[in-house]
PDB file of C-alpha atoms and ligand atoms in Angstrom:
ATOM      1  CA  UNK A   1     109.385  98.167  83.964  1.00  0.00           C
ATOM      2  CA  UNK A   2     106.987  98.480  86.732  1.00  0.00           C
ATOM      3  CA  UNK A   3     106.551  95.532  89.044  1.00  0.00           C
ATOM      4  CA  UNK A   4     103.226  94.060  87.928  1.00  0.00           C
ATOM      5  CA  UNK A   5     101.581  91.682  90.378  1.00  0.00           C
ATOM      6  CA  UNK A   6      98.491  89.797  89.235  1.00  0.00           C
ATOM      7  CA  UNK A   7      96.500  88.276  92.073  1.00  0.00           C
ATOM      8  CA  UNK A   8      93.713  85.712  91.820  1.00  0.00           C
ATOM      9  CA  UNK A   9      91.012  88.038  93.128  1.00  0.00           C
ATOM     10  CA  UNK A  10      90.314  91.451  94.617  1.00  0.00           C
ATOM     11  CA  UNK A  11      90.761  90.248  98.190  1.00  0.00           C
ATOM     12  CA  UNK A  12      94.270  88.952  97.506  1.00  0.00           C
ATOM     13  CA  UNK A  13      95.177  92.220  95.740  1.00  0.00           C
ATOM     14  CA  UNK A  14      93.813  94.278  98.657  1.00  0.00           C
ATOM     15  CA  UNK A  15      95.758  92.165 101.153  1.00  0.00           C
ATOM     16  CA  UNK A  16      98.966  92.583  99.140  1.00  0.00           C
ATOM     17  CA  UNK A  17      98.451  96.360  99.072  1.00  0.00           C
ATOM     18  CA  UNK A  18      97.736  96.588 102.801  1.00  0.00           C
ATOM     19  CA  UNK A  19     100.804  94.436 103.509  1.00  0.00           C
ATOM     20  CA  UNK A  20     103.064  96.908 101.731  1.00  0.00           C
ATOM     21  CA  UNK A  21     101.599  99.806 103.685  1.00  0.00           C
ATOM     22  CA  UNK A  22     102.135  97.895 106.942  1.00  0.00           C
ATOM     23  CA  UNK A  23     105.720  97.125 105.967  1.00  0.00           C
ATOM     24  CA  UNK A  24     106.375 100.793 105.272  1.00  0.00           C
ATOM     25  CA  UNK A  25     104.869 101.840 108.623  1.00  0.00           C
ATOM     26  CA  UNK A  26     106.873  99.162 110.471  1.00  0.00           C
ATOM     27  CA  UNK A  27     110.184 100.085 108.851  1.00  0.00           C
ATOM     28  CA  UNK A  28     109.665 103.849 108.738  1.00  0.00           C
ATOM     29  CA  UNK A  29     107.305 104.876 111.559  1.00  0.00           C
ATOM     30  CA  UNK A  30     107.709 108.542 110.621  1.00  0.00           C
ATOM     31  CA  UNK A  31     106.907 107.981 106.937  1.00  0.00           C
ATOM     32  CA  UNK A  32     104.775 110.326 104.888  1.00  0.00           C
ATOM     33  CA  UNK A  33     102.033 108.397 103.127  1.00  0.00           C
ATOM     34  CA  UNK A  34     100.148 109.601 100.075  1.00  0.00           C
ATOM     35  CA  UNK A  35      96.614 108.259 100.398  1.00  0.00           C
ATOM     36  CA  UNK A  36      93.781 107.650  97.948  1.00  0.00           C
ATOM     37  CA  UNK A  37      90.013 107.333  98.179  1.00  0.00           C
ATOM     38  CA  UNK A  38      87.449 105.506  96.032  1.00  0.00           C
ATOM     39  CA  UNK A  39      85.651 102.193  96.378  1.00  0.00           C
ATOM     40  CA  UNK A  40      88.827 100.245  95.616  1.00  0.00           C
ATOM     41  CA  UNK A  41      90.567 101.447  98.772  1.00  0.00           C
ATOM     42  CA  UNK A  42      87.752 100.726 101.240  1.00  0.00           C
ATOM     43  CA  UNK A  43      88.865  97.159 101.975  1.00  0.00           C
ATOM     44  CA  UNK A  44      92.552  98.115 101.972  1.00  0.00           C
ATOM     45  CA  UNK A  45      91.930 100.467 104.888  1.00  0.00           C
ATOM     46  CA  UNK A  46      89.792  97.874 106.701  1.00  0.00           C
ATOM     47  CA  UNK A  47      92.608  95.317 106.415  1.00  0.00           C
ATOM     48  CA  UNK A  48      95.184  97.926 107.436  1.00  0.00           C
ATOM     49  CA  UNK A  49      93.269  98.765 110.627  1.00  0.00           C
ATOM     50  CA  UNK A  50      92.807  95.105 111.551  1.00  0.00           C
ATOM     51  CA  UNK A  51      96.409  94.062 110.895  1.00  0.00           C
ATOM     52  CA  UNK A  52      97.887  97.159 112.540  1.00  0.00           C
ATOM     53  CA  UNK A  53      95.956  96.217 115.703  1.00  0.00           C
ATOM     54  CA  UNK A  54      97.211  92.638 115.546  1.00  0.00           C
ATOM     55  CA  UNK A  55     100.777  93.834 115.067  1.00  0.00           C
ATOM     56  CA  UNK A  56     100.429  96.617 117.643  1.00  0.00           C
ATOM     57  CA  UNK A  57     101.684  99.050 115.010  1.00  0.00           C
ATOM     58  CA  UNK A  58     101.477 102.733 115.810  1.00  0.00           C
ATOM     59  CA  UNK A  59     100.553 105.439 113.288  1.00  0.00           C
ATOM     60  CA  UNK A  60     101.488 108.196 115.735  1.00  0.00           C
ATOM     61  CA  UNK A  61     104.636 109.243 113.862  1.00  0.00           C
ATOM     62  CA  UNK A  62     103.101 109.178 110.385  1.00  0.00           C
ATOM     63  CA  UNK A  63     102.056 112.053 108.173  1.00  0.00           C
ATOM     64  CA  UNK A  64      99.567 111.717 105.333  1.00  0.00           C
ATOM     65  CA  UNK A  65      98.589 113.690 102.276  1.00  0.00           C
ATOM     66  CA  UNK A  66      95.541 112.676 100.283  1.00  0.00           C
ATOM     67  CA  UNK A  67      95.454 113.014  96.526  1.00  0.00           C
ATOM     68  CA  UNK A  68      92.353 115.113  96.141  1.00  0.00           C
ATOM     69  CA  UNK A  69      89.120 116.657  97.410  1.00  0.00           C
ATOM     70  CA  UNK A  70      85.898 117.853  95.801  1.00  0.00           C
ATOM     71  CA  UNK A  71      85.573 121.614  95.457  1.00  0.00           C
ATOM     72  CA  UNK A  72      82.515 122.946  97.266  1.00  0.00           C
ATOM     73  CA  UNK A  73      82.325 120.250  99.933  1.00  0.00           C
ATOM     74  CA  UNK A  74      83.295 121.179 103.465  1.00  0.00           C
ATOM     75  CA  UNK A  75      85.355 118.738 105.535  1.00  0.00           C
ATOM     76  CA  UNK A  76      82.258 117.539 107.394  1.00  0.00           C
ATOM     77  CA  UNK A  77      80.144 116.944 104.274  1.00  0.00           C
ATOM     78  CA  UNK A  78      79.171 113.228 104.232  1.00  0.00           C
ATOM     79  CA  UNK A  79      80.646 112.740 100.742  1.00  0.00           C
ATOM     80  CA  UNK A  80      83.843 114.723 101.224  1.00  0.00           C
ATOM     81  CA  UNK A  81      87.051 112.748 100.949  1.00  0.00           C
ATOM     82  CA  UNK A  82      87.953 114.097 104.420  1.00  0.00           C
ATOM     83  CA  UNK A  83      84.872 112.327 105.820  1.00  0.00           C
ATOM     84  CA  UNK A  84      85.767 109.165 103.872  1.00  0.00           C
ATOM     85  CA  UNK A  85      89.291 109.148 105.326  1.00  0.00           C
ATOM     86  CA  UNK A  86      88.142 109.880 108.875  1.00  0.00           C
ATOM     87  CA  UNK A  87      85.472 107.181 108.786  1.00  0.00           C
ATOM     88  CA  UNK A  88      87.443 104.496 106.988  1.00  0.00           C
ATOM     89  CA  UNK A  89      90.915 104.998 108.471  1.00  0.00           C
ATOM     90  CA  UNK A  90      91.889 107.956 110.638  1.00  0.00           C
ATOM     91  CA  UNK A  91      89.215 107.453 113.340  1.00  0.00           C
ATOM     92  CA  UNK A  92      90.419 103.880 113.900  1.00  0.00           C
ATOM     93  CA  UNK A  93      94.174 104.354 114.271  1.00  0.00           C
ATOM     94  CA  UNK A  94      96.388 106.565 116.412  1.00  0.00           C
ATOM     95  CA  UNK A  95      97.498 108.897 113.607  1.00  0.00           C
ATOM     96  CA  UNK A  96      97.513 112.493 114.874  1.00  0.00           C
ATOM     97  CA  UNK A  97      94.640 114.372 113.175  1.00  0.00           C
ATOM     98  CA  UNK A  98      96.898 117.396 112.653  1.00  0.00           C
ATOM     99  CA  UNK A  99      99.279 115.198 110.640  1.00  0.00           C
ATOM    100  CA  UNK A 100      96.567 114.170 108.164  1.00  0.00           C
ATOM    101  CA  UNK A 101      96.164 116.460 105.179  1.00  0.00           C
ATOM    102  CA  UNK A 102      93.630 116.847 102.386  1.00  0.00           C
ATOM    103  CA  UNK A 103      93.040 119.895 100.223  1.00  0.00           C
ATOM    104  CA  UNK A 104      90.248 122.033 101.720  1.00  0.00           C
ATOM    105  CA  UNK A 105      87.310 121.724  99.345  1.00  0.00           C
ATOM    106  CA  UNK A 106      85.559 124.767 100.799  1.00  0.00           C
ATOM    107  CA  UNK A 107      88.566 127.113 100.686  1.00  0.00           C
ATOM    108  CA  UNK A 108      87.501 130.641  99.682  1.00  0.00           C
ATOM    109  CA  UNK A 109      90.243 130.711  97.044  1.00  0.00           C
ATOM    110  CA  UNK A 110      90.697 127.181  95.636  1.00  0.00           C
ATOM    111  CA  UNK A 111      93.656 128.179  93.427  1.00  0.00           C
ATOM    112  CA  UNK A 112      95.492 129.523  96.472  1.00  0.00           C
ATOM    113  CA  UNK A 113      94.545 126.402  98.431  1.00  0.00           C
ATOM    114  CA  UNK A 114      96.137 124.293  95.674  1.00  0.00           C
ATOM    115  CA  UNK A 115      99.380 126.266  95.915  1.00  0.00           C
ATOM    116  CA  UNK A 116      99.353 125.985  99.723  1.00  0.00           C
ATOM    117  CA  UNK A 117      98.828 122.214  99.544  1.00  0.00           C
ATOM    118  CA  UNK A 118     101.612 121.671  97.020  1.00  0.00           C
ATOM    119  CA  UNK A 119     104.009 123.813  99.082  1.00  0.00           C
ATOM    120  CA  UNK A 120     103.129 121.913 102.253  1.00  0.00           C
ATOM    121  CA  UNK A 121     104.008 118.563 100.637  1.00  0.00           C
ATOM    122  CA  UNK A 122     107.386 119.950  99.599  1.00  0.00           C
ATOM    123  CA  UNK A 123     108.065 121.639 102.958  1.00  0.00           C
ATOM    124  CA  UNK A 124     107.313 118.412 104.822  1.00  0.00           C
ATOM    125  CA  UNK A 125     109.873 116.495 102.778  1.00  0.00           C
ATOM    126  CA  UNK A 126     107.749 114.860 100.082  1.00  0.00           C
ATOM    127  CA  UNK A 127     105.882 111.570  99.988  1.00  0.00           C
ATOM    128  CA  UNK A 128     107.547 108.245 100.777  1.00  0.00           C
ATOM    129  CA  UNK A 129     104.788 105.955  99.538  1.00  0.00           C
ATOM    130  CA  UNK A 130     101.917 107.085  97.326  1.00  0.00           C
ATOM    131  CA  UNK A 131      98.862 104.838  97.071  1.00  0.00           C
ATOM    132  CA  UNK A 132      96.878 105.207  93.836  1.00  0.00           C
ATOM    133  CA  UNK A 133      93.674 103.891  92.339  1.00  0.00           C
ATOM    134  CA  UNK A 134      92.789 104.445  88.699  1.00  0.00           C
ATOM    135  CA  UNK A 135      89.689 105.811  87.004  1.00  0.00           C
ATOM    136  CA  UNK A 136      88.012 103.945  84.155  1.00  0.00           C
ATOM    137  CA  UNK A 137      89.410 106.658  81.860  1.00  0.00           C
ATOM    138  CA  UNK A 138      92.941 106.227  83.238  1.00  0.00           C
ATOM    139  CA  UNK A 139      92.845 109.153  85.668  1.00  0.00           C
ATOM    140  CA  UNK A 140      95.019 109.204  88.786  1.00  0.00           C
ATOM    141  CA  UNK A 141      93.897 111.444  91.623  1.00  0.00           C
ATOM    142  CA  UNK A 142      91.535 113.643  89.628  1.00  0.00           C
ATOM    143  CA  UNK A 143      94.008 114.162  86.796  1.00  0.00           C
ATOM    144  CA  UNK A 144      91.647 113.541  83.918  1.00  0.00           C
ATOM    145  CA  UNK A 145      92.757 112.821  80.332  1.00  0.00           C
ATOM    146  CA  UNK A 146      94.501 115.888  78.838  1.00  0.00           C
ATOM    147  CA  UNK A 147      96.091 116.737  82.209  1.00  0.00           C
ATOM    148  CA  UNK A 148      99.601 118.078  81.813  1.00  0.00           C
ATOM    149  CA  UNK A 149     102.186 115.477  82.711  1.00  0.00           C
ATOM    150  CA  UNK A 150     104.057 118.322  84.421  1.00  0.00           C
ATOM    151  CA  UNK A 151     101.091 119.484  86.503  1.00  0.00           C
ATOM    152  CA  UNK A 152     101.110 120.366  90.205  1.00  0.00           C
ATOM    153  CA  UNK A 153      98.208 120.566  92.674  1.00  0.00           C
ATOM    154  CA  UNK A 154      95.454 122.608  91.026  1.00  0.00           C
ATOM    155  CA  UNK A 155      91.758 122.858  90.181  1.00  0.00           C
ATOM    156  CA  UNK A 156      90.480 120.266  87.721  1.00  0.00           C
ATOM    157  CA  UNK A 157      87.116 119.889  86.007  1.00  0.00           C
ATOM    158  CA  UNK A 158      85.873 116.314  86.369  1.00  0.00           C
ATOM    159  CA  UNK A 159      85.168 114.198  83.291  1.00  0.00           C
ATOM    160  CA  UNK A 160      81.539 113.247  82.723  1.00  0.00           C
ATOM    161  CA  UNK A 161      82.477 109.555  83.100  1.00  0.00           C
ATOM    162  CA  UNK A 162      84.097 110.336  86.478  1.00  0.00           C
ATOM    163  CA  UNK A 163      81.021 112.194  87.728  1.00  0.00           C
ATOM    164  CA  UNK A 164      78.844 109.291  86.592  1.00  0.00           C
ATOM    165  CA  UNK A 165      81.119 106.716  88.250  1.00  0.00           C
ATOM    166  CA  UNK A 166      81.121 108.684  91.515  1.00  0.00           C
ATOM    167  CA  UNK A 167      77.371 109.367  91.504  1.00  0.00           C
ATOM    168  CA  UNK A 168      76.869 106.124  93.441  1.00  0.00           C
ATOM    169  CA  UNK A 169      78.382 107.730  96.547  1.00  0.00           C
ATOM    170  CA  UNK A 170      75.843 110.602  96.515  1.00  0.00           C
ATOM    171  CA  UNK A 171      72.110 110.657  97.276  1.00  0.00           C
ATOM    172  CA  UNK A 172      69.914 110.416  94.127  1.00  0.00           C
ATOM    173  CA  UNK A 173      68.785 114.062  94.398  1.00  0.00           C
ATOM    174  CA  UNK A 174      72.245 115.365  95.295  1.00  0.00           C
ATOM    175  CA  UNK A 175      74.440 117.113  92.716  1.00  0.00           C
ATOM    176  CA  UNK A 176      77.834 115.470  92.121  1.00  0.00           C
ATOM    177  CA  UNK A 177      80.621 118.073  92.341  1.00  0.00           C
ATOM    178  CA  UNK A 178      81.962 119.192  88.974  1.00  0.00           C
ATOM    179  CA  UNK A 179      85.447 120.266  90.088  1.00  0.00           C
ATOM    180  CA  UNK A 180      88.141 119.040  92.429  1.00  0.00           C
ATOM    181  CA  UNK A 181      91.480 120.029  93.866  1.00  0.00           C
ATOM    182  CA  UNK A 182      93.997 117.341  92.995  1.00  0.00           C
ATOM    183  CA  UNK A 183      97.703 116.735  93.328  1.00  0.00           C
ATOM    184  CA  UNK A 184      99.197 117.127  89.886  1.00  0.00           C
ATOM    185  CA  UNK A 185     100.832 114.419  87.842  1.00  0.00           C
ATOM    186  CA  UNK A 186     104.298 115.829  88.564  1.00  0.00           C
ATOM    187  CA  UNK A 187     103.397 115.907  92.285  1.00  0.00           C
ATOM    188  CA  UNK A 188     102.514 112.208  92.160  1.00  0.00           C
ATOM    189  CA  UNK A 189     105.635 111.388  90.137  1.00  0.00           C
ATOM    190  CA  UNK A 190     107.791 112.902  92.875  1.00  0.00           C
ATOM    191  CA  UNK A 191     106.670 110.330  95.438  1.00  0.00           C
ATOM    192  CA  UNK A 192     109.576 108.055  96.233  1.00  0.00           C
ATOM    193  CA  UNK A 193     107.476 104.926  95.748  1.00  0.00           C
ATOM    194  CA  UNK A 194     104.089 104.405  94.086  1.00  0.00           C
ATOM    195  CA  UNK A 195     101.637 101.534  94.531  1.00  0.00           C
ATOM    196  CA  UNK A 196      98.701 101.432  92.136  1.00  0.00           C
ATOM    197  CA  UNK A 197      95.814  99.105  92.998  1.00  0.00           C
ATOM    198  CA  UNK A 198      93.056  98.214  90.530  1.00  0.00           C
ATOM    199  CA  UNK A 199      90.437  95.501  90.750  1.00  0.00           C
ATOM    200  CA  UNK A 200      87.534  94.411  88.574  1.00  0.00           C
ATOM    201  CA  UNK A 201      86.845  94.139  84.850  1.00  0.00           C
ATOM    202  CA  UNK A 202      85.760  97.794  84.595  1.00  0.00           C
ATOM    203  CA  UNK A 203      89.423  98.764  85.076  1.00  0.00           C
ATOM    204  CA  UNK A 204      90.849  96.357  82.465  1.00  0.00           C
ATOM    205  CA  UNK A 205      91.000  98.891  79.588  1.00  0.00           C
ATOM    206  CA  UNK A 206      92.555 101.585  81.789  1.00  0.00           C
ATOM    207  CA  UNK A 207      95.175  99.152  83.124  1.00  0.00           C
ATOM    208  CA  UNK A 208      96.083  97.948  79.619  1.00  0.00           C
ATOM    209  CA  UNK A 209      96.423 101.551  78.406  1.00  0.00           C
ATOM    210  CA  UNK A 210      98.432 102.583  81.463  1.00  0.00           C
ATOM    211  CA  UNK A 211     100.911  99.688  81.367  1.00  0.00           C
ATOM    212  CA  UNK A 212     101.173  98.835  77.678  1.00  0.00           C
ATOM    213  CA  UNK A 213      99.949 101.892  75.810  1.00  0.00           C
ATOM    214  CA  UNK A 214     101.995 104.904  74.823  1.00  0.00           C
ATOM    215  CA  UNK A 215     102.815 107.431  77.535  1.00  0.00           C
ATOM    216  CA  UNK A 216     100.171 110.025  76.812  1.00  0.00           C
ATOM    217  CA  UNK A 217      97.897 112.527  78.476  1.00  0.00           C
ATOM    218  CA  UNK A 218      95.069 110.477  76.942  1.00  0.00           C
ATOM    219  CA  UNK A 219      95.713 108.011  79.780  1.00  0.00           C
ATOM    220  CA  UNK A 220      97.247 109.961  82.664  1.00  0.00           C
ATOM    221  CA  UNK A 221      98.286 106.789  84.551  1.00  0.00           C
ATOM    222  CA  UNK A 222     100.568 105.872  81.621  1.00  0.00           C
ATOM    223  CA  UNK A 223     103.085 108.449  82.910  1.00  0.00           C
ATOM    224  CA  UNK A 224     103.888 105.946  85.682  1.00  0.00           C
ATOM    225  CA  UNK A 225     105.952 104.095  83.053  1.00  0.00           C
ATOM    226  CA  UNK A 226     108.554 106.779  83.799  1.00  0.00           C
ATOM    227  CA  UNK A 227     108.462 106.291  87.578  1.00  0.00           C
ATOM    228  CA  UNK A 228     111.543 104.499  88.934  1.00  0.00           C
ATOM    229  CA  UNK A 229     109.719 102.583  91.683  1.00  0.00           C
ATOM    230  CA  UNK A 230     106.132 101.651  90.901  1.00  0.00           C
ATOM    231  CA  UNK A 231     104.294  98.483  91.883  1.00  0.00           C
ATOM    232  CA  UNK A 232     100.990  97.736  90.157  1.00  0.00           C
ATOM    233  CA  UNK A 233      98.768  95.341  92.092  1.00  0.00           C
ATOM    234  CA  UNK A 234      95.772  94.011  90.159  1.00  0.00           C
ATOM    235  CA  UNK A 235      93.364  91.115  90.154  1.00  0.00           C
ATOM    236  CA  UNK A 236      92.773  88.790  87.212  1.00  0.00           C
ATOM    237  CA  UNK A 237      89.755  90.791  86.017  1.00  0.00           C
ATOM    238  CA  UNK A 238      91.698  94.066  85.863  1.00  0.00           C
ATOM    239  CA  UNK A 239      94.565  92.188  84.146  1.00  0.00           C
ATOM    240  CA  UNK A 240      92.316  90.622  81.509  1.00  0.00           C
ATOM    241  CA  UNK A 241      93.253  92.968  78.654  1.00  0.00           C
ATOM    242  CA  UNK A 242      97.029  92.940  79.148  1.00  0.00           C
ATOM    243  CA  UNK A 243      98.857  91.587  76.079  1.00  0.00           C
ATOM    244  CA  UNK A 244     101.904  90.510  78.086  1.00  0.00           C
ATOM    245  CA  UNK A 245      99.971  89.059  80.988  1.00  0.00           C
ATOM    246  CA  UNK A 246     101.684  85.637  80.708  1.00  0.00           C
ATOM    247  CA  UNK A 247     105.072  87.326  80.908  1.00  0.00           C
ATOM    248  CA  UNK A 248     104.145  89.304  84.029  1.00  0.00           C
ATOM    249  CA  UNK A 249     102.770  86.133  85.631  1.00  0.00           C
ATOM    250  CA  UNK A 250     105.961  84.234  84.789  1.00  0.00           C
ATOM    251  CA  UNK A 251     107.972  86.849  86.705  1.00  0.00           C
ATOM    252  CA  UNK A 252     105.655  86.973  89.729  1.00  0.00           C
ATOM    253  CA  UNK A 253     103.528  83.799  89.786  1.00  0.00           C
ATOM    254  CA  UNK A 254     100.305  84.369  91.701  1.00  0.00           C
ATOM    255  CA  UNK A 255     101.330  87.977  92.305  1.00  0.00           C
ATOM    256  CA  UNK A 256     104.059  86.906  94.701  1.00  0.00           C
ATOM    257  CA  UNK A 257     107.070  89.126  94.905  1.00  0.00           C
ATOM    258  CA  UNK A 258     110.329  88.558  96.649  1.00  0.00           C
ATOM    259  CA  UNK A 259     111.041  92.067  97.715  1.00  0.00           C
ATOM    260  CA  UNK A 260     113.179  93.901 100.155  1.00  0.00           C
ATOM    261  CA  UNK A 261     111.633  96.646 102.199  1.00  0.00           C
ATOM    262  CA  UNK A 262     113.392  99.916 101.482  1.00  0.00           C
TER     263      UNK A 262
HETATM  264  C1  GLP B 301      88.058 108.634  91.998  1.00  0.00           C
HETATM  265  C2  GLP B 301      89.292 109.201  92.750  1.00  0.00           C
HETATM  266  C3  GLP B 301      90.526 108.392  92.438  1.00  0.00           C
HETATM  267  C4  GLP B 301      90.169 106.931  92.403  1.00  0.00           C
HETATM  268  C5  GLP B 301      89.312 106.662  91.197  1.00  0.00           C
HETATM  269  C6  GLP B 301      88.743 105.244  91.155  1.00  0.00           C
HETATM  270  O1  GLP B 301      87.279 109.548  91.360  1.00  0.00           O
HETATM  271  N1  GLP B 301      89.557 110.575  92.592  1.00  0.00           N
HETATM  272  O2  GLP B 301      91.546 108.678  93.396  1.00  0.00           O
HETATM  273  O3  GLP B 301      91.326 106.138  92.298  1.00  0.00           O
HETATM  274  O4  GLP B 301      88.343 107.661  91.008  1.00  0.00           O
HETATM  275  O5  GLP B 301      87.741 105.084  92.089  1.00  0.00           O
HETATM  276  P1  GLP B 301      87.099 103.689  92.461  1.00  0.00           P
HETATM  277  O6  GLP B 301      88.102 102.986  93.309  1.00  0.00           O
HETATM  278  O7  GLP B 301      85.857 104.020  93.218  1.00  0.00           O
HETATM  279  O8  GLP B 301      86.865 102.964  91.191  1.00  0.00           O
END
């Protein structure tokens, strides 16, 4: 079973997530991190920057690979995930820019770019710790329902609900991209450790389906039930539809976990 940690509120869940990233950086300064975007991660990165400063923790030896990028947006587009990562994390820490990787949304040949990205992850030794959010339809990265559980980095069409959810990041008259390059589900499953963070009532159905539903492409995050080392960090709102919530809370009261850094 996954380690399921239910925290009182979003702030506590974000702190718990940032703490695990800090622990990984402290114990493995040359780790490869798999990073995620989305509203959920904004505070995680803010906490990470603040605490890393307090702890005098260097990111100089780290490598990072982000999950995904919109097709058609150049790196310097205000809504690209590259811009998000630069603004919210990379510009504030001493990670070497050349060690930070996202798929190139404006690549002339997106299918080739997907193959290049997948190969680069493998060549660089794989991902030590993959951070994940979850879509309201259970997507991870941009692996929408019906994604092959054996998929690798590739082009994906975005679900209408995903485009609607992400519209808030774009100007009212701006078109939301319809396609993305995303790590595949098998790519994500190869990460040595996975941390999934979800907060808020809008994620409650997706979390219940992912943790307690059948493993199915209908809810791509459900495949994590097969991952040998996954920690799910949620707040009470995101946990509200879990049938076995009392059981999870009895194992880790208040979301606390006695754990040993690997
Ligand atoms: C986005 C991203 C995902 C993210 C998810 C949830 O579209 N591709 O990586 O986890 O949807 O986003 P949010 O945190 O804004 O709810």
